[in-house]
PDB file of C-alpha atoms in Angstrom:
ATOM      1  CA  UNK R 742      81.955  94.275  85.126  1.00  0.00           C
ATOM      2  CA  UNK R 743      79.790  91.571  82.981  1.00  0.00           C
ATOM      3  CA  UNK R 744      80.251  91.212  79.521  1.00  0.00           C
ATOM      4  CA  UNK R 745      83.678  92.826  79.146  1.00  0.00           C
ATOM      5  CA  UNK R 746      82.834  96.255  79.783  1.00  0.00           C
ATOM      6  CA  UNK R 747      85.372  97.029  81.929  1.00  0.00           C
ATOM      7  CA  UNK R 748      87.889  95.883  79.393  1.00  0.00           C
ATOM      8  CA  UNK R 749      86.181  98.016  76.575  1.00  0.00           C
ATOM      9  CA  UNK R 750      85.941 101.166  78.967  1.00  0.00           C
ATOM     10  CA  UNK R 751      89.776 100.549  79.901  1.00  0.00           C
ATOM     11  CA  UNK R 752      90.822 100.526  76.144  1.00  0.00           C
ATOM     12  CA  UNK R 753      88.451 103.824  75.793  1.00  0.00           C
ATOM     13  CA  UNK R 754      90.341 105.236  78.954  1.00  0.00           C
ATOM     14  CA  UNK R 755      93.993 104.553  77.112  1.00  0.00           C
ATOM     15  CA  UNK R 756      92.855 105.709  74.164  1.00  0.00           C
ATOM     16  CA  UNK R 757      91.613 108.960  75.312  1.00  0.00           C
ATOM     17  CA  UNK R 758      94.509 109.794  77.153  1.00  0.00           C
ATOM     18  CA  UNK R 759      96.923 109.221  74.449  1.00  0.00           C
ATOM     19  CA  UNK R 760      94.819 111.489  71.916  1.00  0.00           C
ATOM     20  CA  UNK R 761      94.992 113.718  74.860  1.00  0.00           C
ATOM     21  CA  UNK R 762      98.346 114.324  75.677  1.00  0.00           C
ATOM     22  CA  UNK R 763      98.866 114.006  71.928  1.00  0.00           C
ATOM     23  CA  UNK R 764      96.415 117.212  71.623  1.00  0.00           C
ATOM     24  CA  UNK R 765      97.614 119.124  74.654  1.00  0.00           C
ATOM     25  CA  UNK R 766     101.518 118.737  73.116  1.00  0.00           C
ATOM     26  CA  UNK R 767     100.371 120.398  69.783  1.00  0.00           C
ATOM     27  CA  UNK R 768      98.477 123.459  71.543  1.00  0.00           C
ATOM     28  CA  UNK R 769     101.304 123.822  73.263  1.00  0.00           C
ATOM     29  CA  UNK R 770     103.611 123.532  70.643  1.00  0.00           C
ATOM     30  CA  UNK R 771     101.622 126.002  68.790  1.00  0.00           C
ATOM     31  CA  UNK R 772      99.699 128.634  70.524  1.00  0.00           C
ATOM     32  CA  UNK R 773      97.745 131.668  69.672  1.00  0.00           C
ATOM     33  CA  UNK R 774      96.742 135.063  70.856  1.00  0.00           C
ATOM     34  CA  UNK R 775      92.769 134.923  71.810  1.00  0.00           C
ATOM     35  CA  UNK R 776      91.835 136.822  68.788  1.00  0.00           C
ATOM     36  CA  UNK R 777      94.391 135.058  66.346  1.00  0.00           C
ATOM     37  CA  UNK R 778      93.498 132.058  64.571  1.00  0.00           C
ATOM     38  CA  UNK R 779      93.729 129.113  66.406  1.00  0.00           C
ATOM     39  CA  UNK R 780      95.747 126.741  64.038  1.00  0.00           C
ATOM     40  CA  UNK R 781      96.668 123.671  66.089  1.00  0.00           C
ATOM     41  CA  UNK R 782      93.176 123.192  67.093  1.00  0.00           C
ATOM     42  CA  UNK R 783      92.049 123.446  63.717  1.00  0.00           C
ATOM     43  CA  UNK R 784      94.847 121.240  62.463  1.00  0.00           C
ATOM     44  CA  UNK R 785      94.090 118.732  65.108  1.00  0.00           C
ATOM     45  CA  UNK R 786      90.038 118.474  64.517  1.00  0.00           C
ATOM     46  CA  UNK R 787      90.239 118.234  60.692  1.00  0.00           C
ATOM     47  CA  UNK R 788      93.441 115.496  60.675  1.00  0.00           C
ATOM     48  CA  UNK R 789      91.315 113.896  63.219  1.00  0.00           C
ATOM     49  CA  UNK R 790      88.120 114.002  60.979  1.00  0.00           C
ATOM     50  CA  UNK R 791      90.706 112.443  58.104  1.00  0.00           C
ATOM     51  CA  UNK R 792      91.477 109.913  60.227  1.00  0.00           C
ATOM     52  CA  UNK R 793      88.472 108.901  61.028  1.00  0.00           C
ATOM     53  CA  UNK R 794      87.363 108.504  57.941  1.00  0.00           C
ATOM     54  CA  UNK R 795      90.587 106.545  57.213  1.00  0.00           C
ATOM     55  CA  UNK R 796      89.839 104.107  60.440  1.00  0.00           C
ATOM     56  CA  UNK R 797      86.130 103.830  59.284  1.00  0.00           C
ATOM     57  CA  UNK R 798      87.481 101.957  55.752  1.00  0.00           C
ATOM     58  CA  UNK R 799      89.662  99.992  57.322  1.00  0.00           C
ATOM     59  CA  UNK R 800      87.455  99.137  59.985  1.00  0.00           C
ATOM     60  CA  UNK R 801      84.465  98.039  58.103  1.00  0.00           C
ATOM     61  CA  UNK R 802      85.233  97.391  54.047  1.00  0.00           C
ATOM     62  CA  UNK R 803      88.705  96.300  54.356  1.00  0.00           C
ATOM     63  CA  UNK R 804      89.509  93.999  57.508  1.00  0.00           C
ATOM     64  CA  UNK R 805      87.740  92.580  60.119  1.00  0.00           C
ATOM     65  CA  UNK R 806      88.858  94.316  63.472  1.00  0.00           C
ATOM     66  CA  UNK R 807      89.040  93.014  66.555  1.00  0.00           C
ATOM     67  CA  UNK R 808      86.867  93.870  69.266  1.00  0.00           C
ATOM     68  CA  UNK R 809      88.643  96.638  71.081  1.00  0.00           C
ATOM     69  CA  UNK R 810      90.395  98.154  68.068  1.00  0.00           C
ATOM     70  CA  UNK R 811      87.312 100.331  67.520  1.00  0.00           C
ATOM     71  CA  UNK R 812      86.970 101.803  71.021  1.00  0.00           C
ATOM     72  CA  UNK R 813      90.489 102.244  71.333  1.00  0.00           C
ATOM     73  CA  UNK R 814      91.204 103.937  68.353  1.00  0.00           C
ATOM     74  CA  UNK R 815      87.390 105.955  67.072  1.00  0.00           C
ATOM     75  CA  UNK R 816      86.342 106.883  70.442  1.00  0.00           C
ATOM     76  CA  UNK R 817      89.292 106.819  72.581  1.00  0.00           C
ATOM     77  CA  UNK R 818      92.603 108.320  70.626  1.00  0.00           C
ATOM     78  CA  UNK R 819      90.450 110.590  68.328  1.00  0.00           C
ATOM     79  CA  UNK R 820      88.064 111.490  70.133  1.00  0.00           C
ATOM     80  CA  UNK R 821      90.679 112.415  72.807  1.00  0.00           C
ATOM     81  CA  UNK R 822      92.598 114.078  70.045  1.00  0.00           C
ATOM     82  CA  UNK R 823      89.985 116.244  68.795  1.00  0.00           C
ATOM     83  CA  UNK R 824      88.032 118.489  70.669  1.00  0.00           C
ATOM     84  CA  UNK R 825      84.763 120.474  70.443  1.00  0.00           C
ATOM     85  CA  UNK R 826      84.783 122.088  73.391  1.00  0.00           C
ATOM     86  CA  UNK R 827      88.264 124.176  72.636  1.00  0.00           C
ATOM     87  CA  UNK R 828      86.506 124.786  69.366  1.00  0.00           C
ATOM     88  CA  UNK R 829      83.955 126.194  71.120  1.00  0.00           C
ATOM     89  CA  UNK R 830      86.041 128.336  73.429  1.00  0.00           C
ATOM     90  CA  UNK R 831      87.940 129.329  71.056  1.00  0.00           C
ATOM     91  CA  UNK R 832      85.124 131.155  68.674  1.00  0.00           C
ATOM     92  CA  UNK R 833      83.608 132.773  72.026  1.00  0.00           C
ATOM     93  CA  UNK R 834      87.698 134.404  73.155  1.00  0.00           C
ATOM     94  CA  UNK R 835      87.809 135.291  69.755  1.00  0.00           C
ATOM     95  CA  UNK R 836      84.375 137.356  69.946  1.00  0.00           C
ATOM     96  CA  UNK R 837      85.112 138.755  73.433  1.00  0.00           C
ATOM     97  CA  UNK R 838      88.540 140.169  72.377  1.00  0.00           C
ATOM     98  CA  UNK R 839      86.601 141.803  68.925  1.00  0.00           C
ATOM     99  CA  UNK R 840      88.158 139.359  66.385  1.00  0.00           C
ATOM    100  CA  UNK R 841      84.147 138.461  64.790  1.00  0.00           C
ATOM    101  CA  UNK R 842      85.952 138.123  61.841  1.00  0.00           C
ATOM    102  CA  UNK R 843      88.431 135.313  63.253  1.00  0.00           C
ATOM    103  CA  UNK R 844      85.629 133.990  65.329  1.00  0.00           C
ATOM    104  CA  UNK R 845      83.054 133.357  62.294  1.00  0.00           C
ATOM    105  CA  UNK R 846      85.754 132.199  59.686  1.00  0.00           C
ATOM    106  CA  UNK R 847      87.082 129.484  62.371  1.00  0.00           C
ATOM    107  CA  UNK R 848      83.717 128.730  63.274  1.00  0.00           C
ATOM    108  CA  UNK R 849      82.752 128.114  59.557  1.00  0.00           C
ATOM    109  CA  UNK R 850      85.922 127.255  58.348  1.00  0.00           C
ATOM    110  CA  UNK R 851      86.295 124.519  60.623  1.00  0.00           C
ATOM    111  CA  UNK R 852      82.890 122.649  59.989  1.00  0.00           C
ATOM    112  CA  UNK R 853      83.656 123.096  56.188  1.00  0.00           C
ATOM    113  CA  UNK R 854      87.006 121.472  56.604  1.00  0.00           C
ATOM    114  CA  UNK R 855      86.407 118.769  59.162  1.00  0.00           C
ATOM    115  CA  UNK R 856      83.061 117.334  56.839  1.00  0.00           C
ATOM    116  CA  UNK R 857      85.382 117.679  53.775  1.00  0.00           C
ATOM    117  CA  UNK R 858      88.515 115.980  55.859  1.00  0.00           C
ATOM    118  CA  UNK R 859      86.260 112.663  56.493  1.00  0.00           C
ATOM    119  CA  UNK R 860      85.180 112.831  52.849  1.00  0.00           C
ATOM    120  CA  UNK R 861      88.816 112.455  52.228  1.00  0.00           C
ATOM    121  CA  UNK R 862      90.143 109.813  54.402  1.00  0.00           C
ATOM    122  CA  UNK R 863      87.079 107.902  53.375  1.00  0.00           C
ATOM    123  CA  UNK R 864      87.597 108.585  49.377  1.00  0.00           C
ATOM    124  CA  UNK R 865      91.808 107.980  49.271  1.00  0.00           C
ATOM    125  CA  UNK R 866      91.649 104.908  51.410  1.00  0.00           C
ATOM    126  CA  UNK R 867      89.275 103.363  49.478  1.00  0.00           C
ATOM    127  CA  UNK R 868      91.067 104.157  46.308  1.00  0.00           C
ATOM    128  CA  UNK R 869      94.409 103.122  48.238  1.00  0.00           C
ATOM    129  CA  UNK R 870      92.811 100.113  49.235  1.00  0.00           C
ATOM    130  CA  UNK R 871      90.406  98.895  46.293  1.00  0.00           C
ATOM    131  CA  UNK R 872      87.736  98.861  49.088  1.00  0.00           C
ATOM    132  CA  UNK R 873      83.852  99.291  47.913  1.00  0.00           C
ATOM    133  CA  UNK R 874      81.651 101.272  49.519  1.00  0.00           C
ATOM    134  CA  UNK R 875      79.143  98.946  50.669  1.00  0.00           C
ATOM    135  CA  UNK R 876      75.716 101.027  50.215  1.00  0.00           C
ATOM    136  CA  UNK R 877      72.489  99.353  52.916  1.00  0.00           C
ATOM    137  CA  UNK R 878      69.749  98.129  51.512  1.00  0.00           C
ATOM    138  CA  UNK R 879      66.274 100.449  51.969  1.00  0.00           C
TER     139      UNK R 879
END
């Protein structure tokens, strides 16, 4: 492939499957009834959205990364780890099995949580780090 890509979709691949398995491991360490709340998913897609906000610091205010660190890490092991589409699921087994209540508090509760979780990793790391926000001009 020209330019590399094959090495950047290959780190995207490894990445992926690590979040992955990581992911699958937890929901199976942790599962839930259809119209109980389903915690590892919700731990997994917030810590993810903290982490991303952690990698995005480090990343881009505090160190120059190399190439495939990026890929690798934002798109491949998080966004293997975390997952819309069980989130998804999720809210609609809740609703067939008459949990609305379950259903719409996951559903909200987990958009709340995941914004506020990259708000967090992106606030502590910078005050871990001494990093500055660097605000674009326009």
């Amino acid at each position: 492939m020209a330019g590399g890509s094959g090495t950047l979709l290959g780190a995207i691949a490894l990445g992926g499957m690590a979040g992955a398995v990581l992911r699958h491991g937890l929901a199976v360490a942790f599962p839930h009834d259809p119209g109980g709340f389903p915690w590892a998913t919700f731990a997994v897609n917030v810590s993810g959205c903290l982490l991303i906000g952690v990698l995005m610091v480090f990343i881009t205010e505090v160190w120059t990364a190399p190439r495939l660190v990026r890929p690798f890490l934002g798109v491949g092991v998080l966004g293997g780890y975390t997952t819309f589409s069980t989130y998804a699921v999720e809210v609609q087994q809740a609703l067939a099995v008459g949990a609305p209540r379950t259903a719409l508090l996951y559903l909200a509760g987990s958009l709340v949580a995941a914004l506020t979780a990259v708000r967090l990793g992106l606030t502590l790391t910078r005050l871990a780090t001494g990093a500055r926000h660097r605000r674009s001009a326009g």
